[in-house]
Amino acid sequence: PTQSLGLLLNSLLSLPEGLSPGLLPKEKNPQYWRNQAQETLKTALKLQQLNTKVAKNIILFLGDGMGVSTVTAARILKGQLQNMKGEESLLEMDKFPYVALSKTYNTNAQVPDSAGTATAYLCGVKANEGTVGVSAAVTRAQCNTTAGNEVTSILKWAKEAGKSVGIVTTTRVNHATPSAAYAHSANRDWYSDNEMPPEAIQQGCKDIAQQLFDNIPDIEVIMGGGRKYMFPKNTSDVEYQNDDKYRGTRLDGKNLTDVWRDKKPKDKNSRYVWNRSDLLSLNLMEVDFLLGLFEPIDMMYELDRNAQTDPSLTEMVQVAIKILQRNPRGFFLLVEGGRIDHGHHEGKAKQALYEAVEMDNAIGKAGDMTSLEDTLTVVTADHSHVFTFGGYTPRGNPIFGLAPMHSDVDKMPFTSILYGNGPGFKIVSLTAVCSLSAAHANYQAQAAVPLHQETHGGEDVAIFAKGPMAHLLHGVHEQNYIPHVMAYAACIGQNTDHCSSGAQHSTGGSVVPEIIALRLLAFIYDPWNWGEAL
């Protein structure tokens, strides 16, 4: 009886309205699948006409911790939120024509962290875990190993080429992912000087928040969280004035929002905002530089977000693109769905997957605002997590629901979603694991190994690409390959020889080298008639 009750709750309480398990009627007809495959084949054949134009714009979407299992589960969730069964639905990133795999290891770690990986996919070199914007010659937390080992990012390459640049994140703007775009630090945790050891400051190292405004002072758009690291120690936060944990942290007494504003040319319009209403009320045609810091630390999870005070990731992306695309030379934009990672670390799969769905919404918005002809868009992850889902669930099973059977060992129910390790290890009673609890936003999915925080996973992650030169992302790549492709496509950075002619790339690729190669082959196989053959 208890097992039947659990299964009944699973089916009744967790399925979207109007859904029932099992096949869709059209799927019973073999011709449906044949037609679907033929349409996919037609699309694939069209990809033989390569887009080799110059990428005027580059957008990099980084889902922090968004492994392949997270992508799959987010796809099902997004479909079920639209009253579909879920498995047959498509994420925006699923529609990208080119997909590759990225090897995510750090130079000193089989299972990586978000700092060393960010250095790889932004700066083009692999690095040690815990370090940002520096080579593998730098030892974590040792300031005196930094000098001379700094590496620059594609954001800086784009800026030097005259493009506008932006950073949008749901974490702190000085967190691991965004900081590799502008900072050089032996320790990803040096958010402000308050988190630095005295010897590091004495040796001349700067905190990451300071570097945000010093190293590349003319970044057009910066949006995310991280207010507390910008203000003098014990300064009350503008939004949470009575909460001590959100007070300013800086020991040097600086107000970095003022420093940011003072560095801007007097003839330019600079705006600092800290809430959604101020952001959305801006006349973006008159904003040259935008700094938006919407939370003291990281931004709220999408499921918990106060829609009155905090913008969504999609809204921030829309604002960023509107400002950046005013530059006739184009732009580079880094967008991080950073709290996918945090949800997984806490064992809260629902939080993580809703973050992934929101990032996919932002990808769709960016696609609506740009063109495949001149915008290279890349979606990838820095690393995976020990997150999975299984249990022989039937078609259309709620992604946060229970497996259709109890364990044949301890006779207990279990959720489809599971973690290899993490805080969900606790042994729970029968009544605790049911659809009502598992569907809660902060439910911690069951984990095999007890840990206070779930860990990253070491497997490859996906790279999705569309737009100019997107076909260069194919097969299995080292993670540091990614920015080299983006730079090549945009004719910035070190690979610009192919851009020296006035026409640069041409649609359909370079014809002359192909003809020469064909003639050489024809000569080898038939030296007497090679001219007629071509």
Short mmCIF file of C-alpha atoms in Angstrom, two decimals, residues 210-519:
data_model
loop_
_atom_site.label_atom_id
_atom_site.label_comp_id
_atom_site.label_asym_id
_atom_site.label_seq_id
_atom_site.Cartn_x
_atom_site.Cartn_y
_atom_site.Cartn_z
CA GLN A 210 40.26 46.31 -7.75
CA GLN A 211 41.58 44.66 -10.90
CA LEU A 212 38.13 44.79 -12.46
CA PHE A 213 38.42 48.56 -12.68
CA ASP A 214 42.20 48.87 -13.13
CA ASN A 215 43.21 46.30 -15.72
CA ILE A 216 40.62 47.03 -18.44
CA PRO A 217 39.01 50.25 -17.18
CA ASP A 218 36.74 50.74 -20.21
CA ILE A 219 34.60 47.58 -20.11
CA GLU A 220 31.26 48.87 -21.37
CA VAL A 221 28.92 46.53 -19.47
CA ILE A 222 29.43 44.82 -16.10
CA MET A 223 26.41 43.19 -14.43
CA GLY A 224 25.97 40.66 -11.64
CA GLY A 225 26.40 40.50 -7.87
CA GLY A 226 29.30 41.37 -5.60
CA ARG A 227 28.42 44.77 -4.07
CA LYS A 228 30.02 44.06 -0.68
CA TYR A 229 33.52 43.81 -2.18
CA MET A 230 33.27 47.31 -3.65
CA PHE A 231 32.70 49.29 -0.44
CA PRO A 232 34.74 50.11 2.71
CA LYS A 233 34.60 47.62 5.56
CA ASN A 234 31.42 47.79 7.66
CA THR A 235 29.59 50.01 5.15
CA SER A 236 25.89 49.08 5.30
CA ASP A 237 24.50 47.57 2.13
CA VAL A 238 22.00 49.73 0.29
CA GLU A 239 19.43 46.91 0.18
CA TYR A 240 20.11 44.97 3.40
CA GLN A 241 21.10 47.77 5.74
CA ASN A 242 20.72 45.80 8.97
CA ASP A 243 22.38 42.58 7.85
CA ASP A 244 26.00 42.39 8.99
CA LYS A 245 27.04 39.68 6.53
CA TYR A 246 26.33 41.99 3.63
CA ARG A 247 28.41 44.92 4.87
CA GLY A 248 31.35 46.21 2.85
CA THR A 249 34.65 44.36 3.16
CA ARG A 250 37.35 46.65 1.78
CA LEU A 251 40.26 47.44 4.11
CA ASP A 252 41.66 50.17 1.86
CA GLY A 253 38.59 52.37 2.43
CA LYS A 254 37.81 52.68 -1.28
CA ASN A 255 34.37 52.94 -2.80
CA LEU A 256 35.06 51.18 -6.10
CA THR A 257 31.80 52.32 -7.68
CA ASP A 258 33.15 55.87 -7.37
CA VAL A 259 36.54 54.73 -8.67
CA TRP A 260 34.77 53.16 -11.66
CA ARG A 261 32.85 56.35 -12.38
CA ASP A 262 35.90 58.59 -11.98
CA LYS A 263 37.86 56.58 -14.56
CA LYS A 264 35.29 57.25 -17.27
CA PRO A 265 35.71 60.08 -19.81
CA LYS A 266 33.72 63.15 -18.84
CA ASP A 267 31.98 63.22 -22.20
CA LYS A 268 30.62 59.69 -21.72
CA ASN A 269 27.45 58.67 -19.91
CA SER A 270 28.18 56.20 -17.09
CA ARG A 271 25.45 54.63 -14.99
CA TYR A 272 25.67 52.57 -11.79
CA VAL A 273 22.47 50.75 -10.79
CA TRP A 274 21.71 48.26 -8.03
CA ASN A 275 18.11 47.22 -8.69
CA ARG A 276 15.93 46.00 -11.52
CA SER A 277 13.66 49.03 -11.81
CA ASP A 278 16.60 51.42 -12.22
CA LEU A 279 18.12 49.09 -14.81
CA LEU A 280 14.99 48.78 -16.90
CA SER A 281 14.25 52.50 -16.75
CA LEU A 282 17.57 53.45 -18.38
CA ASN A 283 17.57 55.04 -21.82
CA LEU A 284 20.09 52.61 -23.27
CA MET A 285 20.78 54.79 -26.30
CA GLU A 286 22.34 57.26 -23.90
CA VAL A 287 24.35 54.82 -21.75
CA ASP A 288 28.01 54.38 -22.71
CA PHE A 289 29.12 52.46 -19.61
CA LEU A 290 26.94 50.41 -17.27
CA LEU A 291 27.80 48.91 -13.88
CA GLY A 292 24.99 46.88 -12.33
CA LEU A 293 25.54 45.22 -8.94
CA PHE A 294 22.26 43.70 -7.85
CA GLU A 295 23.22 41.70 -4.75
CA PRO A 296 25.95 41.95 -2.07
CA ILE A 297 27.31 38.50 -2.95
CA ASP A 298 25.86 36.22 -5.65
CA MET A 299 22.51 36.92 -7.21
CA MET A 300 19.50 35.01 -5.96
CA TYR A 301 18.52 31.69 -7.50
CA GLU A 302 15.98 32.18 -10.28
CA LEU A 303 13.38 30.28 -8.25
CA ASP A 304 13.94 32.65 -5.30
CA ARG A 305 14.50 35.85 -7.27
CA ASN A 306 12.59 38.97 -6.20
CA ALA A 307 11.28 40.16 -9.56
CA GLN A 308 10.81 43.66 -8.15
CA THR A 309 14.46 44.20 -7.21
CA ASP A 310 16.62 41.74 -9.20
CA PRO A 311 16.68 41.37 -12.98
CA SER A 312 16.69 37.94 -14.58
CA LEU A 313 19.66 36.74 -16.58
CA THR A 314 17.60 37.17 -19.75
CA GLU A 315 16.84 40.78 -18.89
CA MET A 316 20.51 41.52 -18.19
CA VAL A 317 21.54 39.94 -21.50
CA GLN A 318 18.97 41.99 -23.38
CA VAL A 319 20.22 45.23 -21.83
CA ALA A 320 23.86 44.30 -22.47
CA ILE A 321 23.35 43.53 -26.14
CA LYS A 322 21.41 46.74 -26.72
CA ILE A 323 24.32 48.78 -25.36
CA LEU A 324 27.11 46.77 -26.97
CA GLN A 325 25.64 46.52 -30.47
CA ARG A 326 25.77 50.29 -30.89
CA ASN A 327 29.47 49.87 -31.70
CA PRO A 328 29.83 49.51 -35.50
CA ARG A 329 32.93 47.35 -34.94
CA GLY A 330 30.94 44.80 -32.97
CA PHE A 331 31.26 43.35 -29.50
CA PHE A 332 32.32 40.47 -27.25
CA LEU A 333 29.95 39.44 -24.47
CA LEU A 334 30.60 36.87 -21.73
CA VAL A 335 27.42 35.56 -20.11
CA GLU A 336 27.62 33.20 -17.15
CA GLY A 337 24.79 31.13 -15.73
CA GLY A 338 26.89 30.75 -12.62
CA ARG A 339 24.45 29.42 -10.08
CA ILE A 340 23.83 26.14 -11.89
CA ASP A 341 27.04 25.16 -10.15
CA HIS A 342 25.91 26.40 -6.75
CA GLY A 343 22.64 24.49 -6.92
CA HIS A 344 24.51 21.27 -7.61
CA HIS A 345 27.06 21.88 -4.84
CA GLU A 346 24.17 22.20 -2.39
CA GLY A 347 22.54 19.05 -3.75
CA LYS A 348 19.55 21.16 -4.82
CA ALA A 349 18.90 19.86 -8.31
CA LYS A 350 15.73 21.90 -8.78
CA GLN A 351 17.60 25.14 -8.20
CA ALA A 352 20.38 24.07 -10.58
CA LEU A 353 18.06 23.00 -13.39
CA TYR A 354 15.90 26.13 -13.22
CA GLU A 355 19.12 28.14 -13.49
CA ALA A 356 20.01 26.16 -16.62
CA VAL A 357 16.58 26.76 -18.12
CA GLU A 358 16.89 30.49 -17.45
CA MET A 359 20.27 30.57 -19.15
CA ASP A 360 18.71 28.82 -22.13
CA ASN A 361 16.02 31.51 -22.19
CA ALA A 362 18.81 34.10 -22.33
CA ILE A 363 20.42 32.22 -25.22
CA GLY A 364 17.13 32.44 -27.08
CA LYS A 365 16.84 36.18 -26.43
CA ALA A 366 20.40 36.75 -27.68
CA GLY A 367 19.57 34.78 -30.81
CA ASP A 368 16.53 36.98 -31.45
CA MET A 369 18.67 40.12 -31.16
CA THR A 370 21.58 39.04 -33.38
CA SER A 371 22.20 37.47 -36.77
CA LEU A 372 23.79 34.16 -37.75
CA GLU A 373 25.54 36.06 -40.52
CA ASP A 374 27.79 38.11 -38.26
CA THR A 375 27.52 36.72 -34.72
CA LEU A 376 29.39 33.67 -33.44
CA THR A 377 27.60 32.26 -30.41
CA VAL A 378 29.24 29.57 -28.29
CA VAL A 379 27.60 27.77 -25.36
CA THR A 380 29.67 25.57 -23.10
CA ALA A 381 30.48 24.65 -19.50
CA ASP A 382 33.60 24.87 -17.42
CA HIS A 383 33.12 21.43 -15.83
CA SER A 384 30.49 18.88 -14.92
CA HIS A 385 29.08 17.60 -11.61
CA VAL A 386 28.46 14.17 -10.11
CA PHE A 387 24.80 14.61 -11.02
CA THR A 388 22.69 12.02 -12.77
CA PHE A 389 19.15 10.77 -13.19
CA GLY A 390 17.95 7.24 -13.78
CA GLY A 391 15.96 4.46 -12.18
CA TYR A 392 14.18 3.20 -15.33
CA THR A 393 11.70 6.06 -15.24
CA PRO A 394 8.88 5.93 -17.80
CA ARG A 395 8.44 8.45 -20.58
CA GLY A 396 7.24 11.80 -19.26
CA ASN A 397 8.19 11.01 -15.66
CA PRO A 398 8.47 14.29 -13.72
CA ILE A 399 12.14 15.21 -13.75
CA PHE A 400 11.98 15.85 -10.00
CA GLY A 401 9.83 12.79 -9.36
CA LEU A 402 10.42 9.34 -7.94
CA ALA A 403 11.72 6.29 -9.70
CA PRO A 404 8.87 3.87 -10.52
CA MET A 405 10.01 1.25 -8.02
CA HIS A 406 11.47 0.95 -4.56
CA SER A 407 14.95 -0.30 -3.86
CA ASP A 408 15.12 -4.09 -3.96
CA VAL A 409 17.67 -3.94 -1.13
CA ASP A 410 16.20 -1.70 1.57
CA LYS A 411 12.67 -1.42 0.08
CA MET A 412 12.88 2.38 0.20
CA PRO A 413 11.66 4.82 -2.49
CA PHE A 414 14.19 7.01 -4.26
CA THR A 415 14.18 9.95 -6.63
CA SER A 416 15.20 9.70 -10.26
CA ILE A 417 17.77 12.45 -9.69
CA LEU A 418 20.77 11.38 -7.65
CA TYR A 419 24.25 12.65 -6.77
CA GLY A 420 27.44 10.64 -6.44
CA ASN A 421 28.29 12.63 -3.33
CA GLY A 422 27.01 15.59 -1.36
CA PRO A 423 24.72 16.74 1.45
CA GLY A 424 21.78 14.55 0.39
CA PHE A 425 23.43 11.47 1.88
CA LYS A 426 21.31 11.57 5.01
CA ILE A 427 19.16 8.49 5.63
CA VAL A 428 15.53 9.58 5.45
CA SER A 429 12.27 7.94 6.34
CA LEU A 430 9.74 6.66 3.85
CA THR A 431 7.52 9.68 4.27
CA ALA A 432 10.41 12.07 3.61
CA VAL A 433 11.09 10.83 0.07
CA CYS A 434 7.92 11.38 -1.84
CA SER A 435 6.88 13.68 -4.64
CA LEU A 436 5.82 16.38 -2.22
CA SER A 437 9.28 16.69 -0.71
CA ALA A 438 11.31 15.91 -3.84
CA ALA A 439 9.57 18.67 -5.80
CA HIS A 440 10.50 21.32 -3.23
CA ALA A 441 12.94 23.96 -4.51
CA ASN A 442 15.50 23.22 -1.81
CA TYR A 443 15.14 19.44 -1.64
CA GLN A 444 18.59 17.87 -1.46
CA ALA A 445 18.63 14.84 -3.73
CA GLN A 446 20.01 11.62 -2.34
CA ALA A 447 23.78 11.18 -2.54
CA ALA A 448 25.95 8.10 -2.19
CA VAL A 449 28.94 9.59 -0.38
CA PRO A 450 28.44 11.96 2.57
CA LEU A 451 29.91 15.41 1.95
CA HIS A 452 28.83 18.86 3.10
CA GLN A 453 29.25 20.09 -0.49
CA GLU A 454 28.82 18.02 -3.67
CA THR A 455 31.86 17.98 -5.96
CA HIS A 456 32.57 18.68 -9.59
CA GLY A 457 32.70 15.86 -12.12
CA GLY A 458 35.66 15.16 -14.38
CA GLU A 459 34.00 14.10 -17.64
CA ASP A 460 34.02 16.11 -20.87
CA VAL A 461 31.42 18.84 -21.37
CA ALA A 462 29.63 19.94 -24.52
CA ILE A 463 30.40 22.92 -26.74
CA PHE A 464 27.50 24.21 -28.88
CA ALA A 465 28.27 26.72 -31.64
CA LYS A 466 26.51 28.68 -34.39
CA GLY A 467 27.46 31.55 -36.68
CA PRO A 468 30.67 32.42 -38.54
CA MET A 469 33.37 29.72 -38.32
CA ALA A 470 31.31 27.70 -35.84
CA HIS A 471 32.28 24.55 -37.74
CA LEU A 472 35.81 24.88 -36.30
CA LEU A 473 34.36 23.54 -33.05
CA HIS A 474 34.05 19.82 -33.78
CA GLY A 475 35.24 16.56 -32.28
CA VAL A 476 37.03 16.48 -28.94
CA HIS A 477 39.09 19.54 -28.00
CA GLU A 478 41.27 20.76 -25.21
CA GLN A 479 39.32 23.48 -23.41
CA ASN A 480 41.90 26.17 -24.18
CA TYR A 481 41.14 25.76 -27.92
CA ILE A 482 37.82 27.61 -27.55
CA PRO A 483 39.05 31.27 -27.39
CA HIS A 484 41.45 30.65 -30.28
CA VAL A 485 38.49 29.69 -32.48
CA MET A 486 36.49 32.73 -31.39
CA ALA A 487 39.45 35.02 -32.04
CA TYR A 488 40.12 33.46 -35.45
CA ALA A 489 36.48 33.92 -36.42
CA ALA A 490 36.51 37.58 -35.37
CA CYS A 491 39.97 38.42 -36.77
CA ILE A 492 41.32 39.46 -33.39
CA GLY A 493 44.18 38.20 -31.26
CA GLN A 494 47.15 36.37 -32.72
CA ASN A 495 45.58 34.71 -35.79
CA THR A 496 44.88 37.57 -38.18
CA ASP A 497 46.94 36.65 -41.25
CA HIS A 498 43.84 35.29 -42.96
CA CYS A 499 42.20 38.69 -42.46
CA SER A 500 44.89 40.79 -44.16
CA SER A 501 43.07 41.02 -47.49
CA GLY A 502 40.22 43.44 -47.84
CA ALA A 503 37.60 40.73 -48.24
CA GLN A 504 38.83 38.68 -45.26
CA HIS A 505 36.65 35.54 -45.23
CA SER A 506 34.17 34.82 -47.99
CA THR A 507 30.93 32.89 -47.76
CA GLY A 508 31.47 29.30 -48.82
CA GLY A 509 35.13 29.17 -47.91
CA SER A 510 38.35 29.68 -49.82
CA VAL A 511 37.89 28.26 -53.30
CA VAL A 512 41.37 28.70 -54.81
CA PRO A 513 43.26 26.35 -52.41
CA GLU A 514 40.60 23.69 -52.96
CA ILE A 515 41.02 23.88 -56.75
CA ILE A 516 44.80 23.65 -56.47
CA ALA A 517 44.48 20.57 -54.24
CA LEU A 518 42.06 18.89 -56.65
CA ARG A 519 44.38 19.55 -59.61
#
